[in-house]
Short mmCIF file of C-alpha atoms in Angstrom, two decimals:
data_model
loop_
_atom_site.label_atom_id
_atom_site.label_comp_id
_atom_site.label_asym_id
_atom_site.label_seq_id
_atom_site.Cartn_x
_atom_site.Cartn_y
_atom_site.Cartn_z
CA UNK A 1 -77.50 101.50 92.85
CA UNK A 2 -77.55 98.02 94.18
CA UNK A 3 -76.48 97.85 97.96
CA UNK A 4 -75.54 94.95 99.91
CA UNK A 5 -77.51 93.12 102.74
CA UNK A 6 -76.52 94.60 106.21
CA UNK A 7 -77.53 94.07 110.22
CA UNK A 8 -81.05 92.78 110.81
CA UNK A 9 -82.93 93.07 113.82
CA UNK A 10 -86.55 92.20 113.42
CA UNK A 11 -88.15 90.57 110.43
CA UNK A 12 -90.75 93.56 109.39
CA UNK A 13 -88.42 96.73 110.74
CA UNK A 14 -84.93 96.40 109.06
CA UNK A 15 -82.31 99.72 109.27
CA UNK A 16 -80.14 99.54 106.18
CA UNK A 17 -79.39 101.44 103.66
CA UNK A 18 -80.28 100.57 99.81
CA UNK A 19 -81.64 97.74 98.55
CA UNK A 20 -82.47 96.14 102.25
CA UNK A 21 -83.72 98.57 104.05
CA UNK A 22 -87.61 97.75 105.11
CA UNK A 23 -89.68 100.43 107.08
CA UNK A 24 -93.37 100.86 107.45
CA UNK A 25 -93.54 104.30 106.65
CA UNK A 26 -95.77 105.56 103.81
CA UNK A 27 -94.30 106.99 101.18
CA UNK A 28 -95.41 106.56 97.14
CA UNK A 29 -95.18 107.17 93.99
CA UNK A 30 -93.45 106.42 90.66
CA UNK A 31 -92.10 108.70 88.12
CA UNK A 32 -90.89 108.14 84.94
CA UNK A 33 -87.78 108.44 82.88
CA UNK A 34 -89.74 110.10 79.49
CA UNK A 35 -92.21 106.88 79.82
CA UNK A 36 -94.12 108.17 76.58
CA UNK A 37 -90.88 107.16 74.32
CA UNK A 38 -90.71 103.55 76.01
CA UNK A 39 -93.09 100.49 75.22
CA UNK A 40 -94.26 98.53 77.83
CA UNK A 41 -92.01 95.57 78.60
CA UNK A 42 -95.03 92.88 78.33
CA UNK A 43 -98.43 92.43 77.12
CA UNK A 44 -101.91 94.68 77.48
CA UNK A 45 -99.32 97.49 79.49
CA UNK A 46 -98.14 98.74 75.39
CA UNK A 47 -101.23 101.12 75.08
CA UNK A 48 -101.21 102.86 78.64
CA UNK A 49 -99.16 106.04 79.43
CA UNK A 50 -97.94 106.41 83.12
CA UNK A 51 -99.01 109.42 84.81
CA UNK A 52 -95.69 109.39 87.18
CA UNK A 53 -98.39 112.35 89.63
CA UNK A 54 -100.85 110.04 89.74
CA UNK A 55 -101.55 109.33 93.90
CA UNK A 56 -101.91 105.94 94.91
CA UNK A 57 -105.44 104.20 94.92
CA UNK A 58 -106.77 104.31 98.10
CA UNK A 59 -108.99 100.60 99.31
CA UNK A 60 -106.35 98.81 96.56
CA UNK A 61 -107.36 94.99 96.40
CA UNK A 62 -104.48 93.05 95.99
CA UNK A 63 -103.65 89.22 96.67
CA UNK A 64 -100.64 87.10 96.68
CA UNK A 65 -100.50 83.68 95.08
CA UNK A 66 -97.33 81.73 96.35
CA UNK A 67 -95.91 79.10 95.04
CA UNK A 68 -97.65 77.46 97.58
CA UNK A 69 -98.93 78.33 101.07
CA UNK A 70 -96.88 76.39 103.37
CA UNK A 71 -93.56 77.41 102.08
CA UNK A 72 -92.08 79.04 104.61
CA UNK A 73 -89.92 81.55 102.48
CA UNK A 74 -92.85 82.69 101.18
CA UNK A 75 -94.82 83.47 103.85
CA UNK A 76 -92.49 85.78 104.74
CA UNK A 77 -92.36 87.70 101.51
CA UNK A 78 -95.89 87.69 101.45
CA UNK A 79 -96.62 88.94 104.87
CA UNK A 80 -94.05 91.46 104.43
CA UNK A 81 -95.79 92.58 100.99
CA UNK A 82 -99.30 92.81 103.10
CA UNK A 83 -97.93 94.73 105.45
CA UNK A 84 -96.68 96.99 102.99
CA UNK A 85 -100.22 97.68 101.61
CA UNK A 86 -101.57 99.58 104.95
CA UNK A 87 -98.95 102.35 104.17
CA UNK A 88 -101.09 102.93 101.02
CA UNK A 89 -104.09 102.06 102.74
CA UNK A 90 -104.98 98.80 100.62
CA UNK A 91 -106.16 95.56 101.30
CA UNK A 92 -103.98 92.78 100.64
CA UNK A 93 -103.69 89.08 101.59
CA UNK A 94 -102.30 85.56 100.33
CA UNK A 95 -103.94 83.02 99.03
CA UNK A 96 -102.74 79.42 97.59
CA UNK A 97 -102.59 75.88 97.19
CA UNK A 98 -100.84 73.62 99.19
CA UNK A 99 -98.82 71.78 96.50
CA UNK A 100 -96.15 73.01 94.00
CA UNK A 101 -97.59 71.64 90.85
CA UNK A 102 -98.04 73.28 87.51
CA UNK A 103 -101.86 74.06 87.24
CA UNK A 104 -102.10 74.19 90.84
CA UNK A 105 -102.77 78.00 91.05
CA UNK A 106 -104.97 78.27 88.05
CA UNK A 107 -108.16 78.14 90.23
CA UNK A 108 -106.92 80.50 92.67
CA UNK A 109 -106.34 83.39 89.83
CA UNK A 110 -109.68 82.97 88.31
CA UNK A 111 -111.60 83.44 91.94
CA UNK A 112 -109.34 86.44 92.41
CA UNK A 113 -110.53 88.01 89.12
CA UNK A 114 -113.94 87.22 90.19
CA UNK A 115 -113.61 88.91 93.72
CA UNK A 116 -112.84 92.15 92.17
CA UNK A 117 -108.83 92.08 93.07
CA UNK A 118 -106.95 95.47 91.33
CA UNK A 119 -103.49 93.45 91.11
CA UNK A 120 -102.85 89.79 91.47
CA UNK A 121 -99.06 89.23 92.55
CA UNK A 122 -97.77 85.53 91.87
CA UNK A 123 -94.24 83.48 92.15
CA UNK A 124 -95.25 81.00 89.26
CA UNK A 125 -94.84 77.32 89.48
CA UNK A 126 -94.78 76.58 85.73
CA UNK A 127 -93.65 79.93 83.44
CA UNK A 128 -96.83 78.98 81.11
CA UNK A 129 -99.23 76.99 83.02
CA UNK A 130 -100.69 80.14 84.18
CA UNK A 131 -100.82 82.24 81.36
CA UNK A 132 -104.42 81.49 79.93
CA UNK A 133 -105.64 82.48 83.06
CA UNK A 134 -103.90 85.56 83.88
CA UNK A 135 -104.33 86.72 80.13
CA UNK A 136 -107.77 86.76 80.61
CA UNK A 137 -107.21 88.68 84.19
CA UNK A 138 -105.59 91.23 82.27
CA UNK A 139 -107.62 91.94 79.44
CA UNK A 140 -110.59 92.47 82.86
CA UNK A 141 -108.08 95.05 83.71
CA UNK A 142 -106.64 93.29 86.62
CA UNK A 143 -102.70 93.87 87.03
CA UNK A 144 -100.55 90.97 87.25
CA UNK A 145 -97.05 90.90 88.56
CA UNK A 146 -94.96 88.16 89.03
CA UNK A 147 -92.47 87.59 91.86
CA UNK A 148 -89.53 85.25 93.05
CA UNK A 149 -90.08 83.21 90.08
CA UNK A 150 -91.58 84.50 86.62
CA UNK A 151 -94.45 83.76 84.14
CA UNK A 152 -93.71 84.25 80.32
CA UNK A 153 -93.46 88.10 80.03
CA UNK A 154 -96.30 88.14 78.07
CA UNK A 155 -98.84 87.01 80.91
CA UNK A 156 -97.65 89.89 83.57
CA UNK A 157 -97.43 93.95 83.35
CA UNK A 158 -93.74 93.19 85.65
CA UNK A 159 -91.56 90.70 87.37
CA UNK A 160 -89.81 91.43 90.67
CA UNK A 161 -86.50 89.52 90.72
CA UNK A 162 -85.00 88.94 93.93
CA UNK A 163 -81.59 89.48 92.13
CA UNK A 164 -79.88 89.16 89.17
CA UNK A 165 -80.65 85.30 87.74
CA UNK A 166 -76.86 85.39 86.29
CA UNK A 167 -75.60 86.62 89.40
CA UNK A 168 -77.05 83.77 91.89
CA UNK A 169 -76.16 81.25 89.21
CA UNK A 170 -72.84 82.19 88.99
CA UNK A 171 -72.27 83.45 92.75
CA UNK A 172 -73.33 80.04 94.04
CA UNK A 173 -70.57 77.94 92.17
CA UNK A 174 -68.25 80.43 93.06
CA UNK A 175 -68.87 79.78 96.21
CA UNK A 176 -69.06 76.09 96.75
CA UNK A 177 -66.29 76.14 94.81
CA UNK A 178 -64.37 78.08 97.04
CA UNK A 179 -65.52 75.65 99.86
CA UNK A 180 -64.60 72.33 97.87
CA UNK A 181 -60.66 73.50 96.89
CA UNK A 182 -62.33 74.02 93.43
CA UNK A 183 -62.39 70.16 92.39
CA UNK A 184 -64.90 67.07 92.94
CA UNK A 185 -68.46 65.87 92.23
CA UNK A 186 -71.28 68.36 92.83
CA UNK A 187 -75.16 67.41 92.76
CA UNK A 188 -78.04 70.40 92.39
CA UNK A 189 -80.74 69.77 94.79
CA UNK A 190 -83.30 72.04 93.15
CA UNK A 191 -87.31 72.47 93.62
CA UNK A 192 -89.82 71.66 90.92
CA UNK A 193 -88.57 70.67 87.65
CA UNK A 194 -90.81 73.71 86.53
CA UNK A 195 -89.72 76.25 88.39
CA UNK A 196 -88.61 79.23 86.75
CA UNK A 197 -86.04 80.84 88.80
CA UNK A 198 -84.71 77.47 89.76
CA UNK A 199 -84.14 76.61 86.15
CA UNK A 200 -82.72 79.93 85.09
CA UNK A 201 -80.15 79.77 87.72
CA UNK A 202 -78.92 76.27 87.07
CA UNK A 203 -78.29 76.73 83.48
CA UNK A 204 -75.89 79.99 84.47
CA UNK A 205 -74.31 77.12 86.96
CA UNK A 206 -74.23 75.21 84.10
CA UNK A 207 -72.59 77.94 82.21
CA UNK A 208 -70.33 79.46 84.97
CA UNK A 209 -68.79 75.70 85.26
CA UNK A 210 -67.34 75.55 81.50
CA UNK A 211 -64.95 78.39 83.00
CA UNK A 212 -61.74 76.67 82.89
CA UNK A 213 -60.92 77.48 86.91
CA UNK A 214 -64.07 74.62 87.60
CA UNK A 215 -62.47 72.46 85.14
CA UNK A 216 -62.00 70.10 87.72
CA UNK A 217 -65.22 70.24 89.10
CA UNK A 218 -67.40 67.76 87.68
CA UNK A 219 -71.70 68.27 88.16
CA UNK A 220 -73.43 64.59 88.43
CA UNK A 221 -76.70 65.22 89.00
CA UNK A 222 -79.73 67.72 89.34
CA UNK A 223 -82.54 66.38 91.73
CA UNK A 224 -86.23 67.82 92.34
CA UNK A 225 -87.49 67.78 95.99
CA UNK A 226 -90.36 69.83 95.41
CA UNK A 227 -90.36 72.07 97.42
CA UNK A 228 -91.34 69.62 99.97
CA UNK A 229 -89.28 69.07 103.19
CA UNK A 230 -89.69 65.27 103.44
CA UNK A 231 -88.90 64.73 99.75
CA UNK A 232 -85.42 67.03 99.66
CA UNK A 233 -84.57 65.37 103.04
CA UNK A 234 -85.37 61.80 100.82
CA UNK A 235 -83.67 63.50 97.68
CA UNK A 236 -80.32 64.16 100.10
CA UNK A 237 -80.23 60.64 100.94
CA UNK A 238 -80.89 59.35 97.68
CA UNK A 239 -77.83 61.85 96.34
CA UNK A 240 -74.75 60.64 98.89
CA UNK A 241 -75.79 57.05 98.57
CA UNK A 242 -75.83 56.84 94.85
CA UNK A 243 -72.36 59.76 94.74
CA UNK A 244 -70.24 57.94 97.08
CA UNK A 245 -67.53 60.47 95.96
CA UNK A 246 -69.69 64.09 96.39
CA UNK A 247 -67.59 66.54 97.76
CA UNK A 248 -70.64 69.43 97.52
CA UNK A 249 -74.54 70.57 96.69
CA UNK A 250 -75.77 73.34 96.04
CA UNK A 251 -79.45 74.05 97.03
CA UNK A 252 -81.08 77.48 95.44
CA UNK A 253 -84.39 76.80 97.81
CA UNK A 254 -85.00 77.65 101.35
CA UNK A 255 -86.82 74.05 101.94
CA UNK A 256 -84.39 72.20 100.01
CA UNK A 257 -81.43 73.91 102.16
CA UNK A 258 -82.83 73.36 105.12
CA UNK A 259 -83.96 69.55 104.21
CA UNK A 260 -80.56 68.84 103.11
CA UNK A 261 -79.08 70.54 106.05
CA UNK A 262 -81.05 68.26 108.18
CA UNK A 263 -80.12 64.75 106.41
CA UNK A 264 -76.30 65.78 106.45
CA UNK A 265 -76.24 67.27 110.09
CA UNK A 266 -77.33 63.73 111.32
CA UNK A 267 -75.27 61.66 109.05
CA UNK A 268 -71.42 60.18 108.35
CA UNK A 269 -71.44 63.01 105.53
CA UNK A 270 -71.63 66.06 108.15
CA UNK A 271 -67.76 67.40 107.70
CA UNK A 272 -67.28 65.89 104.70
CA UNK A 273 -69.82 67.25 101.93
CA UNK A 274 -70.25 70.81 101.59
CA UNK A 275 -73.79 72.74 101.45
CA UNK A 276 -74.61 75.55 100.22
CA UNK A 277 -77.49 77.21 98.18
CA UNK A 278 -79.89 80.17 99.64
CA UNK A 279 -81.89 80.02 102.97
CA UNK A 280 -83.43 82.11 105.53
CA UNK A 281 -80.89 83.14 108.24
CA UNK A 282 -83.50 81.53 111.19
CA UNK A 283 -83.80 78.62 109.20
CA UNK A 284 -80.18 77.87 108.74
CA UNK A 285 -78.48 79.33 111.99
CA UNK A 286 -78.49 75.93 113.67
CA UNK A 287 -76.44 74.20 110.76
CA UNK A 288 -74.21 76.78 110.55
CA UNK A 289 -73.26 77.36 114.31
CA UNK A 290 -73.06 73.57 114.20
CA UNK A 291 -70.68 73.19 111.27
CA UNK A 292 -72.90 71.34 108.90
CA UNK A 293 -73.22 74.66 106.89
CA UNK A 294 -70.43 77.01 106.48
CA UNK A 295 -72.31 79.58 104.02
CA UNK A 296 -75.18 80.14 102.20
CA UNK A 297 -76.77 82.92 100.55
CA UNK A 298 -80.15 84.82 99.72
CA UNK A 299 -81.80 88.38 99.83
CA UNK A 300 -83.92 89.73 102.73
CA UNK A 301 -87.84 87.93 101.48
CA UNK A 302 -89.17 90.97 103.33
CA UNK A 303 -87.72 93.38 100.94
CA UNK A 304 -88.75 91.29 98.25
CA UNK A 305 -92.59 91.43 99.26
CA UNK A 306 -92.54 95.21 100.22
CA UNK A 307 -91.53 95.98 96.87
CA UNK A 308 -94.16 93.88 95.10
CA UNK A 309 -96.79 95.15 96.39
CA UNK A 310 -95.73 98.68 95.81
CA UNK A 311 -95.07 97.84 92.34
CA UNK A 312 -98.57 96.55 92.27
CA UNK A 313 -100.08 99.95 93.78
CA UNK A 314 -97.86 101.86 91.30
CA UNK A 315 -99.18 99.69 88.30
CA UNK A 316 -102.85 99.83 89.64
CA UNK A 317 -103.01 103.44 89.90
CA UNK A 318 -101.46 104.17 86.74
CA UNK A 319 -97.87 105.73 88.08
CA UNK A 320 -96.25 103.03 85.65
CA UNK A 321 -97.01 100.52 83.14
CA UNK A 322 -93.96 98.40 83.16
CA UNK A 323 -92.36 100.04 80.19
CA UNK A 324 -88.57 99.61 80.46
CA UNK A 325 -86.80 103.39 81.52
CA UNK A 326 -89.79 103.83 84.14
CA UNK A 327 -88.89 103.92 87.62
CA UNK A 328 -90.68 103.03 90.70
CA UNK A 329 -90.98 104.80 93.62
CA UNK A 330 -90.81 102.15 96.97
CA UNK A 331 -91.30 103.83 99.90
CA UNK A 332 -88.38 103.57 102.11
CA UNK A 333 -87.02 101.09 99.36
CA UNK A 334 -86.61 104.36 97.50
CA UNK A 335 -86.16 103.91 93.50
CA UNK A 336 -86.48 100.95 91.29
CA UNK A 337 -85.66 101.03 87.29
CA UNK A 338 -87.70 98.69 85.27
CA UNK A 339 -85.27 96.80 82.94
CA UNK A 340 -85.90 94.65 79.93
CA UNK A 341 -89.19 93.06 79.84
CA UNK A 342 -90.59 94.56 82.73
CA UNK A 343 -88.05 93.67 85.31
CA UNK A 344 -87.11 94.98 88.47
CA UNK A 345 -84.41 93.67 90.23
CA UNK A 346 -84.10 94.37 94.12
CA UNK A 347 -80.63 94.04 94.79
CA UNK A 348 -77.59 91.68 95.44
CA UNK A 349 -77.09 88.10 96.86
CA UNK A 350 -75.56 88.18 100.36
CA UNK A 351 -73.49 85.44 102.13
CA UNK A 352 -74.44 84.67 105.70
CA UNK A 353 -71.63 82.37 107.91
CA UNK A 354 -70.92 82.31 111.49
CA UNK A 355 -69.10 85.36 111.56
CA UNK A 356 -72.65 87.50 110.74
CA UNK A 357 -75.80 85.26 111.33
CA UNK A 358 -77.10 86.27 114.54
CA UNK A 359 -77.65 89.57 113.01
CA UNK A 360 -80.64 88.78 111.17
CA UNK A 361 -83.87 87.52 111.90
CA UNK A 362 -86.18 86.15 109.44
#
């Protein structure tokens, strides 16, 4: 069952129940709902068998490989998911490039495989860029899972999805729409123009705006600022001056939020163009007390890492293979079912506004 975000205190030791609850407790295993009768949802996993008693690896080598290093988002998920790994008594760090470009992380897998790593976990820049590459890491044996943003299921054993793709797609037009009276120009202010998860949740924007209540809601233009603060801030600019009628954006990135936030907070725009899209609650807590931001949404990145890297502990050790019906045991996450093509989702959107923001830090 999928549970709400609730009151944060700290950014590694979160009390709530569900899907956003983080503690540092150890606690593992999977088990598995008759695994033998399910295939693996992707690649090399088709010919293992999960042993849902088998105890967790101890000395686990496992590395994350962001999107890229700087990206502050991601730094928490990752530090969260290497925190994770002393409960099971692995070793785990990040590792990355500083750019968000399609190859960028090729040479970063192939030193991993050559270190000797048991799992590599990765938020892909380019769903195929990386495959070759991680392919080869698999048939060494090496586990892959993706995270925040997949590969093509057939170059990972699983992908952890933050939530649902459909439902951020369609709960962020819902909610600028809400914001704009449900009519007027709307731009997308999105990341790289390969990204994944960015591109799977625009085209159920896309979708959730043929509903005849957005009829009168009209999208202009999708931008890329790539990830990079300086370019969304430029991106922003670029967007109001050329949409002198844009009554909204939407932003599905923390750095593109933020950079938008920024540009509008300072401008003649702040009051009169709505932005939304998902951030970090200490990123965005200035905009929002300030009025440039009313809401915005995302999942707790913590969560999001914790579970990753117990999904790769699970998968090294042989507790799962990412067939669908398995389930995954999180520590104080508790239980995960992997969907369709070796998915695991961790739980719902959540809207943070004035009335709630100051009880969450990260």
């Amino acid at each position: 069952m999928i549970t709400p975000l609730r009151g944060v205190r700290s950014a590694l030791s979160i009390a709530t129940a569900g899907v956003l609850a983080v503690s540092l407790v150890a606690c593992g295993g999977g088990t598995t709902k008759d695994s033998a009768k399910n295939d693996s949802g992707s690649g090399s996993g088709a010919a293992a068998t999960a042993d849902p008693n088998a105890k967790i690896k101890e000395g686990l080598k496992i590395a994350f490989l962001p999107k890229q290093i700087n990206n502050p988002y991601e730094t928490i998920v990752d530090h969260a998911g290497i925190e994770a790994a002393k409960e099971f008594k692995g070793q785990a760090k990040e590792v990355g490039p500083s750019d968000a470009s399609a190859s960028s992380q090729v040479s970063y897998i192939n030193t991993l495989v050559q270190q000797g790593h048991d799992a590599i976990l990765i938020a892909a820049n380019d769903a195929n860029a990386v495959c070759g590459p991680l392919k080869s890491a698999r048939d060494k044996g090496v586990k892959v899972i993706a995270y925040d943003s997949d590969t093509n299921p057939d170059c990972r054993d699983i992908f952890i999805n933050q939530a649902s793709s459909e439902e951020i797609g369609r709960s962020q037009v819902k909610l600028l729409s809400e914001q704009i009276g449900g009519e007027g120009e709307i731009a997308i202010l999105s990341a790289t123009a390969n990204a994944t998860n960015q591109n799977t949740w625009i085209e159920f924007m896309k979708d959730e705006l043929k509903k005849p209540e957005y009829s009168k809601i009209k999208l202009v233009k999708t931008a890329y600022g790539d990830d990079d603060d300086q370019k969304s801030f430029q991106q922003t600019q670029g967007l109001l001056q050329a949409y002198p009628n844009l009554k909204g954006i939407i932003s599905p990135t923390t750095v593109g939020i933020a950079a938008a936030a920024r540009y509008i907070s300072s401008s003649q725009y702040k009051g009169k163009v709505v932005l939304t899209g998902l951030g970090t609650p200490n990123q965005m807590r200035k905009y929002v007390k300030e009025g440039t931001v009313a809401k915005f949404a995302l999942w707790n990145p913590n969560d999001l890492g914790y579970l990753a890297s117990y999904a790769a502990a699970a998968l090294a050790s042989g507790q799962i293979t990412g067939a669908e019906g398995e389930v995954l045991k999180a520590g104080k996450l508790g239980e995960r079912t992997i969907g369709a093509n070796g998915e695991i989702i961790l739980g719902e959107p959540f809207t943070f506004d004035k009335s709630n923001i100051d009880e969450f830090d990260f």
